[in-house]
Amino acid sequence: MGGVSLANNKGVVYQGDGKVTVEDIGYPELVLRDGPGVPKENVGRKCEHGVILKVITTNICGSDQHMVRGRTTAPKGLVLGHEITGEVVETGRDVEFIKKGDMVSVPFNIACGRCTMCQQQKTHICLNVNPERPGSAYGYVDMGGWVGGQSEYVMVPYADFQLLKFPDKEQAMEKILDLTMLTDIFPTGFHGAYSAGVSMGSTVYVAGAGPVGLAAAHSAQLLGASTVIVGDLIEERLRQAESFGCETVNLQEHDRLGEQIEQILGVPEVDAAVDAVGFEASGHGESGEQPAAVLNAIMDVTQAGGGLGIPGLYVTEDPGAQDKNAQKGSLNVRFGQGWAKAHTFVTGQTPAMYYNRGLMKSILSGNAQIAKAVNAQVISLDEAPEGYADFDQGAPKKFVIDPHGSLK
């Protein structure tokens, strides 16, 4: 494959201050070179167990947006993107089962497959890929410095363990807008609903009608929920939730969530709730940010013994927070209330591999309609900065980047 490494590779690069640009980032190799956010111990790490992918689709994620807004310690020059679907164009010496030409979904968590956590399917807290803490992802702050995939080509380590191969390429291209959601957003939404204990007949409240909230709402339906209620401040996003059968509450207009739920269900509580907002939350009917507002609200409206799935992102450092404690990730959560109601909390990154194969089957059978639920919209790589700007304004869309025009 010597000749291929001369190929160009453009990618989406974080420039600080709410800005991203599309730059030449160099063709990937089967080694992690020094660069923005790469810990010293990871520099020069050999990846003969990895592959080079030609990126077919790569999505913009809400957690990318937190970085781009300057709400993390992400360094300038970071190549973004952890939602990657692609075709294998080169395999490392140690790759045994994945072949050139395979079309694959990449779980956003980077995982070695060898440590005690990976052996327990807890791939979101792999111990070997990030010297700074358990867990890793592509193109993300504090996640080991692995280069992101909002680009034309990307290197993926531990390919045999991690990659989900699609059984049929032609069928995969027909369903690509659904399958592109398997890297992160669909498993993450599903994890939110599943870990909250949603089952046949459950009533569910989902906080946030961004893409993950919409994915959680659709997942709750797939799990058999009887009613799914979605709350948000943006009317257009709520209409998107209504388009596939959800009830909605506009939190801009109503600050008493329990009362709104009672109007829908006849009781002011739900069986289970999902926080798909995270740390940049706003208070209901109050101005300014209140990072614990959603957590406190879902404890309020979830019945005793209920579950709270929390796929919304919370960070250890938020330099942009208005509150000193929130800058260190300390929030004013009414934990006593959750304790008194014997709530179950499930937090953290989603172990995407735990869910992605089953969700792929649901997509291929036509059972899951995730692209429709999240309103997938295809853009080119050069349109990525515009996509980020629209998404930042609350556009009710999930932007899917098509770097090579493969979807035309």
GROMACS .gro file of C-alpha atoms in nm:
model
  408
    1MET     CA    1   0.000   0.000   0.000
    2GLY     CA    2   0.304   0.227  -0.016
    3GLY     CA    3   0.159   0.450  -0.291
    4VAL     CA    4  -0.162   0.532  -0.105
    5SER     CA    5   0.013   0.724   0.171
    6LEU     CA    6   0.072   1.004  -0.079
    7ALA     CA    7  -0.304   1.064  -0.088
    8ASN     CA    8  -0.438   1.385   0.060
    9ASN     CA    9  -0.660   1.382   0.362
   10LYS     CA   10  -0.880   1.673   0.460
   11GLY     CA   11  -1.036   1.692   0.805
   12VAL     CA   12  -1.244   1.915   1.034
   13VAL     CA   13  -1.014   2.094   1.280
   14TYR     CA   14  -1.110   2.277   1.602
   15GLN     CA   15  -0.961   2.628   1.600
   16GLY     CA   16  -1.090   2.751   1.939
   17ASP     CA   17  -1.352   3.024   1.996
   18GLY     CA   18  -1.646   2.843   1.839
   19LYS     CA   19  -1.460   2.790   1.514
   20VAL     CA   20  -1.387   2.486   1.297
   21THR     CA   21  -1.213   2.480   0.960
   22VAL     CA   22  -1.144   2.213   0.698
   23GLU     CA   23  -0.768   2.157   0.664
   24ASP     CA   24  -0.524   1.912   0.509
   25ILE     CA   25  -0.438   1.685   0.803
   26GLY     CA   26  -0.204   1.435   0.638
   27TYR     CA   27  -0.280   1.076   0.541
   28PRO     CA   28  -0.311   0.843   0.842
   29GLU     CA   29  -0.051   0.580   0.929
   30LEU     CA   30  -0.071   0.275   1.156
   31VAL     CA   31   0.092   0.468   1.438
   32LEU     CA   32  -0.027   0.744   1.673
   33ARG     CA   33   0.200   1.042   1.607
   34ASP     CA   34   0.247   1.341   1.835
   35GLY     CA   35  -0.023   1.607   1.793
   36PRO     CA   36  -0.280   1.816   1.979
   37GLY     CA   37  -0.398   1.640   2.294
   38VAL     CA   38  -0.181   1.328   2.251
   39PRO     CA   39  -0.044   1.224   2.594
   40LYS     CA   40   0.332   1.163   2.600
   41GLU     CA   41   0.282   0.792   2.673
   42ASN     CA   42   0.070   0.752   2.358
   43VAL     CA   43   0.313   0.924   2.119
   44GLY     CA   44   0.459   0.680   1.867
   45ARG     CA   45   0.223   0.401   1.967
   46LYS     CA   46   0.237   0.133   1.695
   47CYS     CA   47  -0.095   0.005   1.561
   48GLU     CA   48  -0.022  -0.295   1.340
   49HIS     CA   49  -0.354  -0.424   1.479
   50GLY     CA   50  -0.526  -0.130   1.305
   51VAL     CA   51  -0.668  -0.040   0.965
   52ILE     CA   52  -0.697   0.268   0.747
   53LEU     CA   53  -1.056   0.348   0.650
   54LYS     CA   54  -1.187   0.550   0.361
   55VAL     CA   55  -1.465   0.738   0.540
   56ILE     CA   56  -1.809   0.686   0.384
   57THR     CA   57  -2.003   0.887   0.645
   58THR     CA   58  -1.909   1.070   0.963
   59ASN     CA   59  -2.158   1.259   1.178
   60ILE     CA   60  -2.148   1.579   1.380
   61CYS     CA   61  -2.227   1.501   1.745
   62GLY     CA   62  -2.360   1.720   2.025
   63SER     CA   63  -2.055   1.634   2.230
   64ASP     CA   64  -1.834   1.776   1.952
   65GLN     CA   65  -2.039   2.092   1.991
   66HIS     CA   66  -1.951   2.123   2.363
   67MET     CA   67  -1.584   2.135   2.262
   68VAL     CA   68  -1.637   2.375   1.975
   69ARG     CA   69  -1.824   2.613   2.205
   70GLY     CA   70  -1.510   2.625   2.419
   71ARG     CA   71  -1.675   2.445   2.709
   72THR     CA   72  -1.394   2.192   2.758
   73THR     CA   73  -1.013   2.200   2.771
   74ALA     CA   74  -0.989   2.077   2.409
   75PRO     CA   75  -0.667   2.201   2.245
   76LYS     CA   76  -0.669   2.400   1.921
   77GLY     CA   77  -0.571   2.189   1.622
   78LEU     CA   78  -0.770   1.884   1.737
   79VAL     CA   79  -0.914   1.690   1.442
   80LEU     CA   80  -1.277   1.622   1.538
   81GLY     CA   81  -1.516   1.334   1.480
   82HIS     CA   82  -1.594   1.008   1.658
   83GLU     CA   83  -1.894   0.884   1.455
   84ILE     CA   84  -1.729   0.695   1.167
   85THR     CA   85  -1.851   0.449   0.903
   86GLY     CA   86  -1.609   0.347   0.630
   87GLU     CA   87  -1.446   0.104   0.391
   88VAL     CA   88  -1.119  -0.068   0.479
   89VAL     CA   89  -0.842   0.036   0.237
   90GLU     CA   90  -0.537  -0.090   0.428
   91THR     CA   91  -0.486  -0.346   0.705
   92GLY     CA   92  -0.201  -0.369   0.955
   93ARG     CA   93   0.027  -0.671   0.978
   94ASP     CA   94  -0.157  -0.814   1.280
   95VAL     CA   95  -0.512  -0.782   1.147
   96GLU     CA   96  -0.648  -1.132   1.091
   97PHE     CA   97  -1.022  -1.122   1.026
   98ILE     CA   98  -1.108  -0.779   0.882
   99LYS     CA   99  -1.026  -0.756   0.510
  100LYS     CA  100  -0.962  -0.483   0.256
  101GLY     CA  101  -1.294  -0.378   0.102
  102ASP     CA  102  -1.500  -0.455   0.414
  103MET     CA  103  -1.759  -0.191   0.500
  104VAL     CA  104  -1.769  -0.128   0.872
  105SER     CA  105  -1.914   0.072   1.157
  106VAL     CA  106  -1.662   0.206   1.411
  107PRO     CA  107  -1.777   0.220   1.775
  108PHE     CA  108  -1.690   0.566   1.907
  109ASN     CA  109  -1.523   0.413   2.214
  110ILE     CA  110  -1.169   0.297   2.140
  111ALA     CA  111  -1.112  -0.034   2.313
  112CYS     CA  112  -0.828  -0.287   2.315
  113GLY     CA  113  -1.034  -0.603   2.366
  114ARG     CA  114  -0.768  -0.737   2.602
  115CYS     CA  115  -0.811  -0.562   2.939
  116THR     CA  116  -1.043  -0.672   3.221
  117MET     CA  117  -1.300  -0.404   3.132
  118CYS     CA  118  -1.315  -0.501   2.763
  119GLN     CA  119  -1.350  -0.866   2.864
  120GLN     CA  120  -1.661  -0.768   3.060
  121GLN     CA  121  -1.799  -0.576   2.756
  122LYS     CA  122  -1.731  -0.244   2.934
  123THR     CA  123  -1.558  -0.102   2.627
  124HIS     CA  124  -1.639   0.255   2.736
  125ILE     CA  125  -1.383   0.225   3.016
  126CYS     CA  126  -1.102   0.033   2.841
  127LEU     CA  127  -0.787   0.053   3.055
  128ASN     CA  128  -0.523   0.039   2.780
  129VAL     CA  129  -0.601   0.306   2.522
  130ASN     CA  130  -0.581   0.627   2.724
  131PRO     CA  131  -0.295   0.670   2.972
  132GLU     CA  132  -0.480   0.955   3.149
  133ARG     CA  133  -0.799   0.776   3.254
  134PRO     CA  134  -1.019   0.478   3.159
  135GLY     CA  135  -1.205   0.519   2.830
  136SER     CA  136  -1.124   0.675   2.496
  137ALA     CA  137  -1.274   0.813   2.175
  138TYR     CA  138  -1.157   0.955   1.842
  139GLY     CA  139  -1.099   1.329   1.811
  140TYR     CA  140  -1.204   1.407   2.166
  141VAL     CA  141  -1.065   1.604   2.459
  142ASP     CA  142  -0.885   1.400   2.731
  143MET     CA  143  -0.949   1.076   2.542
  144GLY     CA  144  -0.598   0.962   2.453
  145GLY     CA  145  -0.529   1.188   2.153
  146TRP     CA  146  -0.655   0.948   1.882
  147VAL     CA  147  -0.711   1.141   1.558
  148GLY     CA  148  -1.075   1.215   1.474
  149GLY     CA  149  -1.266   1.087   1.174
  150GLN     CA  150  -1.447   1.391   1.032
  151SER     CA  151  -1.208   1.343   0.745
  152GLU     CA  152  -1.153   1.154   0.422
  153TYR     CA  153  -0.938   0.880   0.579
  154VAL     CA  154  -0.883   0.769   0.938
  155MET     CA  155  -0.682   0.509   1.130
  156VAL     CA  156  -0.876   0.271   1.356
  157PRO     CA  157  -0.674   0.058   1.604
  158TYR     CA  158  -0.767  -0.292   1.735
  159ALA     CA  159  -0.966  -0.354   1.417
  160ASP     CA  160  -1.043  -0.725   1.463
  161PHE     CA  161  -1.200  -0.661   1.802
  162GLN     CA  162  -1.376  -0.331   1.737
  163LEU     CA  163  -1.513  -0.314   1.386
  164LEU     CA  164  -1.872  -0.412   1.312
  165LYS     CA  165  -1.875  -0.544   0.957
  166PHE     CA  166  -2.191  -0.501   0.750
  167PRO     CA  167  -2.300  -0.832   0.597
  168ASP     CA  168  -2.373  -0.690   0.250
  169LYS     CA  169  -2.225  -0.371   0.103
  170GLU     CA  170  -2.508  -0.296  -0.139
  171GLN     CA  171  -2.773  -0.338   0.128
  172ALA     CA  172  -2.558  -0.125   0.363
  173MET     CA  173  -2.542   0.163   0.114
  174GLU     CA  174  -2.923   0.153   0.079
  175LYS     CA  175  -2.958   0.186   0.458
  176ILE     CA  176  -2.648   0.401   0.512
  177LEU     CA  177  -2.830   0.696   0.675
  178ASP     CA  178  -2.958   0.458   0.943
  179LEU     CA  179  -2.638   0.255   0.973
  180THR     CA  180  -2.422   0.565   1.018
  181MET     CA  181  -2.602   0.615   1.352
  182LEU     CA  182  -2.459   0.287   1.492
  183THR     CA  183  -2.123   0.438   1.583
  184ASP     CA  184  -2.259   0.646   1.871
  185ILE     CA  185  -2.596   0.820   1.865
  186PHE     CA  186  -2.822   0.513   1.830
  187PRO     CA  187  -2.641   0.299   2.092
  188THR     CA  188  -2.618   0.606   2.316
  189GLY     CA  189  -2.990   0.684   2.292
  190PHE     CA  190  -3.072   0.316   2.333
  191HIS     CA  191  -2.840   0.287   2.637
  192GLY     CA  192  -3.019   0.584   2.794
  193ALA     CA  193  -3.358   0.414   2.763
  194TYR     CA  194  -3.236   0.060   2.836
  195SER     CA  195  -3.035   0.157   3.144
  196ALA     CA  196  -3.335   0.353   3.276
  197GLY     CA  197  -3.521   0.022   3.273
  198VAL     CA  198  -3.765   0.100   2.991
  199SER     CA  199  -3.970  -0.209   2.907
  200MET     CA  200  -4.312  -0.316   2.780
  201GLY     CA  201  -4.573  -0.055   2.877
  202SER     CA  202  -4.331   0.190   3.043
  203THR     CA  203  -4.405   0.562   3.053
  204VAL     CA  204  -4.088   0.756   2.978
  205TYR     CA  205  -3.974   1.117   2.997
  206VAL     CA  206  -3.679   1.218   2.776
  207ALA     CA  207  -3.513   1.552   2.858
  208GLY     CA  208  -3.377   1.709   2.539
  209ALA     CA  209  -3.491   1.674   2.179
  210GLY     CA  210  -3.148   1.696   2.021
  211PRO     CA  211  -3.032   1.394   1.820
  212VAL     CA  212  -2.949   1.178   2.127
  213GLY     CA  213  -3.283   1.262   2.290
  214LEU     CA  214  -3.466   1.171   1.970
  215ALA     CA  215  -3.264   0.847   1.948
  216ALA     CA  216  -3.352   0.770   2.312
  217ALA     CA  217  -3.720   0.838   2.241
  218HIS     CA  218  -3.721   0.607   1.936
  219SER     CA  219  -3.530   0.346   2.138
  220ALA     CA  220  -3.789   0.365   2.417
  221GLN     CA  221  -4.056   0.290   2.156
  222LEU     CA  222  -3.853  -0.009   2.029
  223LEU     CA  223  -3.829  -0.133   2.390
  224GLY     CA  224  -4.210  -0.128   2.417
  225ALA     CA  225  -4.283   0.200   2.599
  226SER     CA  226  -4.652   0.290   2.607
  227THR     CA  227  -4.593   0.667   2.612
  228VAL     CA  228  -4.277   0.867   2.544
  229ILE     CA  229  -4.278   1.234   2.646
  230VAL     CA  230  -3.998   1.460   2.521
  231GLY     CA  231  -3.916   1.800   2.675
  232ASP     CA  232  -3.712   2.077   2.513
  233LEU     CA  233  -3.694   2.456   2.482
  234ILE     CA  234  -3.697   2.458   2.100
  235GLU     CA  235  -4.034   2.414   1.928
  236GLU     CA  236  -3.886   2.283   1.599
  237ARG     CA  237  -3.707   2.004   1.783
  238LEU     CA  238  -4.029   1.908   1.961
  239ARG     CA  239  -4.209   1.888   1.628
  240GLN     CA  240  -3.943   1.643   1.514
  241ALA     CA  241  -4.020   1.429   1.822
  242GLU     CA  242  -4.393   1.446   1.744
  243SER     CA  243  -4.324   1.328   1.386
  244PHE     CA  244  -4.265   0.972   1.510
  245GLY     CA  245  -4.534   0.957   1.778
  246CYS     CA  246  -4.390   1.121   2.090
  247GLU     CA  247  -4.581   1.351   2.326
  248THR     CA  248  -4.399   1.678   2.396
  249VAL     CA  249  -4.359   1.954   2.656
  250ASN     CA  250  -4.220   2.297   2.566
  251LEU     CA  251  -4.016   2.392   2.872
  252GLN     CA  252  -3.993   2.751   2.754
  253GLU     CA  253  -4.368   2.782   2.817
  254HIS     CA  254  -4.411   2.555   3.119
  255ASP     CA  255  -4.189   2.550   3.426
  256ARG     CA  256  -4.389   2.284   3.613
  257LEU     CA  257  -4.294   1.964   3.439
  258GLY     CA  258  -4.496   1.735   3.669
  259GLU     CA  259  -4.817   1.920   3.585
  260GLN     CA  260  -4.753   1.882   3.212
  261ILE     CA  261  -4.684   1.510   3.255
  262GLU     CA  262  -5.005   1.476   3.457
  263GLN     CA  263  -5.203   1.633   3.172
  264ILE     CA  264  -5.068   1.367   2.938
  265LEU     CA  265  -5.068   1.060   3.166
  266GLY     CA  266  -5.318   1.144   3.441
  267VAL     CA  267  -5.037   1.117   3.699
  268PRO     CA  268  -4.744   1.356   3.751
  269GLU     CA  269  -4.476   1.085   3.728
  270VAL     CA  270  -4.318   0.851   3.473
  271ASP     CA  271  -4.169   0.504   3.520
  272ALA     CA  272  -3.831   0.600   3.374
  273ALA     CA  273  -3.644   0.907   3.250
  274VAL     CA  274  -3.348   0.991   3.026
  275ASP     CA  275  -3.119   1.295   3.050
  276ALA     CA  276  -3.008   1.366   2.693
  277VAL     CA  277  -2.901   1.726   2.770
  278GLY     CA  278  -2.594   1.711   2.993
  279PHE     CA  279  -2.400   1.989   3.160
  280GLU     CA  280  -2.500   2.284   2.939
  281ALA     CA  281  -2.855   2.269   3.077
  282SER     CA  282  -3.084   2.568   3.128
  283GLY     CA  283  -3.324   2.608   3.418
  284HIS     CA  284  -3.694   2.573   3.340
  285GLY     CA  285  -3.852   2.917   3.345
  286GLU     CA  286  -3.530   3.064   3.485
  287SER     CA  287  -3.261   3.245   3.296
  288GLY     CA  288  -2.903   3.133   3.259
  289GLU     CA  289  -2.737   2.797   3.283
  290GLN     CA  290  -2.818   2.554   3.560
  291PRO     CA  291  -2.610   2.247   3.496
  292ALA     CA  292  -2.805   2.035   3.750
  293ALA     CA  293  -3.151   2.149   3.632
  294VAL     CA  294  -3.222   1.839   3.421
  295LEU     CA  295  -3.095   1.590   3.681
  296ASN     CA  296  -3.312   1.751   3.950
  297ALA     CA  297  -3.615   1.768   3.719
  298ILE     CA  298  -3.599   1.401   3.621
  299MET     CA  299  -3.565   1.296   3.987
  300ASP     CA  300  -3.880   1.500   4.054
  301VAL     CA  301  -4.089   1.333   3.788
  302THR     CA  302  -3.961   0.973   3.806
  303GLN     CA  303  -4.159   0.745   4.036
  304ALA     CA  304  -3.999   0.583   4.341
  305GLY     CA  305  -3.787   0.287   4.238
  306GLY     CA  306  -3.755   0.420   3.883
  307GLY     CA  307  -3.442   0.442   3.670
  308LEU     CA  308  -3.259   0.746   3.532
  309GLY     CA  309  -3.049   0.689   3.220
  310ILE     CA  310  -2.795   0.970   3.184
  311PRO     CA  311  -2.621   0.958   2.843
  312GLY     CA  312  -2.606   1.343   2.839
  313LEU     CA  313  -2.243   1.454   2.877
  314TYR     CA  314  -2.105   1.579   3.210
  315VAL     CA  315  -1.741   1.690   3.233
  316THR     CA  316  -1.471   1.707   3.499
  317GLU     CA  317  -1.363   2.051   3.376
  318ASP     CA  318  -1.589   2.319   3.230
  319PRO     CA  319  -1.381   2.638   3.206
  320GLY     CA  320  -1.679   2.825   3.051
  321ALA     CA  321  -1.916   2.761   3.345
  322GLN     CA  322  -2.067   3.062   3.523
  323ASP     CA  323  -2.032   2.894   3.860
  324LYS     CA  324  -1.698   2.816   4.033
  325ASN     CA  325  -1.808   2.467   4.141
  326ALA     CA  326  -1.945   2.382   3.796
  327GLN     CA  327  -1.604   2.466   3.648
  328LYS     CA  328  -1.476   2.158   3.833
  329GLY     CA  329  -1.779   1.949   3.742
  330SER     CA  330  -1.939   1.987   4.088
  331LEU     CA  331  -2.313   2.037   4.049
  332ASN     CA  332  -2.593   2.131   4.285
  333VAL     CA  333  -2.776   1.799   4.250
  334ARG     CA  334  -3.051   1.720   4.502
  335PHE     CA  335  -2.905   1.377   4.563
  336GLY     CA  336  -3.112   1.326   4.880
  337GLN     CA  337  -3.425   1.328   4.672
  338GLY     CA  338  -3.292   1.054   4.443
  339TRP     CA  339  -3.183   0.856   4.747
  340ALA     CA  340  -3.522   0.892   4.916
  341LYS     CA  341  -3.697   0.770   4.600
  342ALA     CA  342  -3.451   0.479   4.561
  343HIS     CA  343  -3.365   0.583   4.207
  344THR     CA  344  -3.111   0.401   3.995
  345PHE     CA  345  -2.864   0.629   3.811
  346VAL     CA  346  -2.666   0.503   3.513
  347THR     CA  347  -2.401   0.744   3.384
  348GLY     CA  348  -2.096   0.756   3.161
  349GLN     CA  349  -2.005   0.696   2.799
  350THR     CA  350  -2.208   0.426   2.628
  351PRO     CA  351  -2.041   0.090   2.560
  352ALA     CA  352  -2.142   0.108   2.192
  353MET     CA  353  -2.031  -0.249   2.114
  354TYR     CA  354  -2.277  -0.385   2.370
  355TYR     CA  355  -2.565  -0.269   2.150
  356ASN     CA  356  -2.448  -0.204   1.793
  357ARG     CA  357  -2.489  -0.553   1.644
  358GLY     CA  358  -2.848  -0.589   1.767
  359LEU     CA  359  -2.936  -0.238   1.653
  360MET     CA  360  -2.779  -0.309   1.311
  361LYS     CA  361  -3.013  -0.609   1.274
  362SER     CA  362  -3.311  -0.392   1.369
  363ILE     CA  363  -3.211  -0.141   1.100
  364LEU     CA  364  -3.150  -0.402   0.829
  365SER     CA  365  -3.490  -0.564   0.899
  366GLY     CA  366  -3.661  -0.223   0.866
  367ASN     CA  367  -3.770  -0.231   1.229
  368ALA     CA  368  -3.567   0.069   1.346
  369GLN     CA  369  -3.612   0.400   1.161
  370ILE     CA  370  -3.339   0.598   1.331
  371ALA     CA  371  -3.242   0.830   1.041
  372LYS     CA  372  -3.604   0.945   1.015
  373ALA     CA  373  -3.632   0.992   1.393
  374VAL     CA  374  -3.323   1.216   1.415
  375ASN     CA  375  -3.382   1.387   1.078
  376ALA     CA  376  -3.052   1.295   0.911
  377GLN     CA  377  -2.921   1.554   0.667
  378VAL     CA  378  -2.625   1.488   0.436
  379ILE     CA  379  -2.360   1.758   0.382
  380SER     CA  380  -2.016   1.761   0.220
  381LEU     CA  381  -1.691   1.785   0.419
  382ASP     CA  382  -1.650   2.146   0.307
  383GLU     CA  383  -1.995   2.227   0.448
  384ALA     CA  384  -1.900   2.098   0.795
  385PRO     CA  385  -1.832   2.444   0.948
  386GLU     CA  386  -2.179   2.554   0.832
  387GLY     CA  387  -2.327   2.233   0.975
  388TYR     CA  388  -2.167   2.307   1.313
  389ALA     CA  389  -2.309   2.661   1.307
  390ASP     CA  390  -2.662   2.541   1.220
  391PHE     CA  391  -2.651   2.267   1.483
  392ASP     CA  392  -2.532   2.521   1.741
  393GLN     CA  393  -2.846   2.725   1.669
  394GLY     CA  394  -3.060   2.423   1.756
  395ALA     CA  395  -3.143   2.304   1.403
  396PRO     CA  396  -3.361   1.990   1.442
  397LYS     CA  397  -3.124   1.783   1.228
  398LYS     CA  398  -2.847   1.527   1.258
  399PHE     CA  399  -2.572   1.629   1.017
  400VAL     CA  400  -2.407   1.344   0.827
  401ILE     CA  401  -2.085   1.435   0.644
  402ASP     CA  402  -2.019   1.253   0.316
  403PRO     CA  403  -1.648   1.327   0.249
  404HIS     CA  404  -1.615   1.147  -0.086
  405GLY     CA  405  -1.965   1.204  -0.232
  406SER     CA  406  -2.031   0.830  -0.180
  407LEU     CA  407  -2.404   0.880  -0.119
  408LYS     CA  408  -2.498   1.044  -0.447
   0.00000   0.00000   0.00000
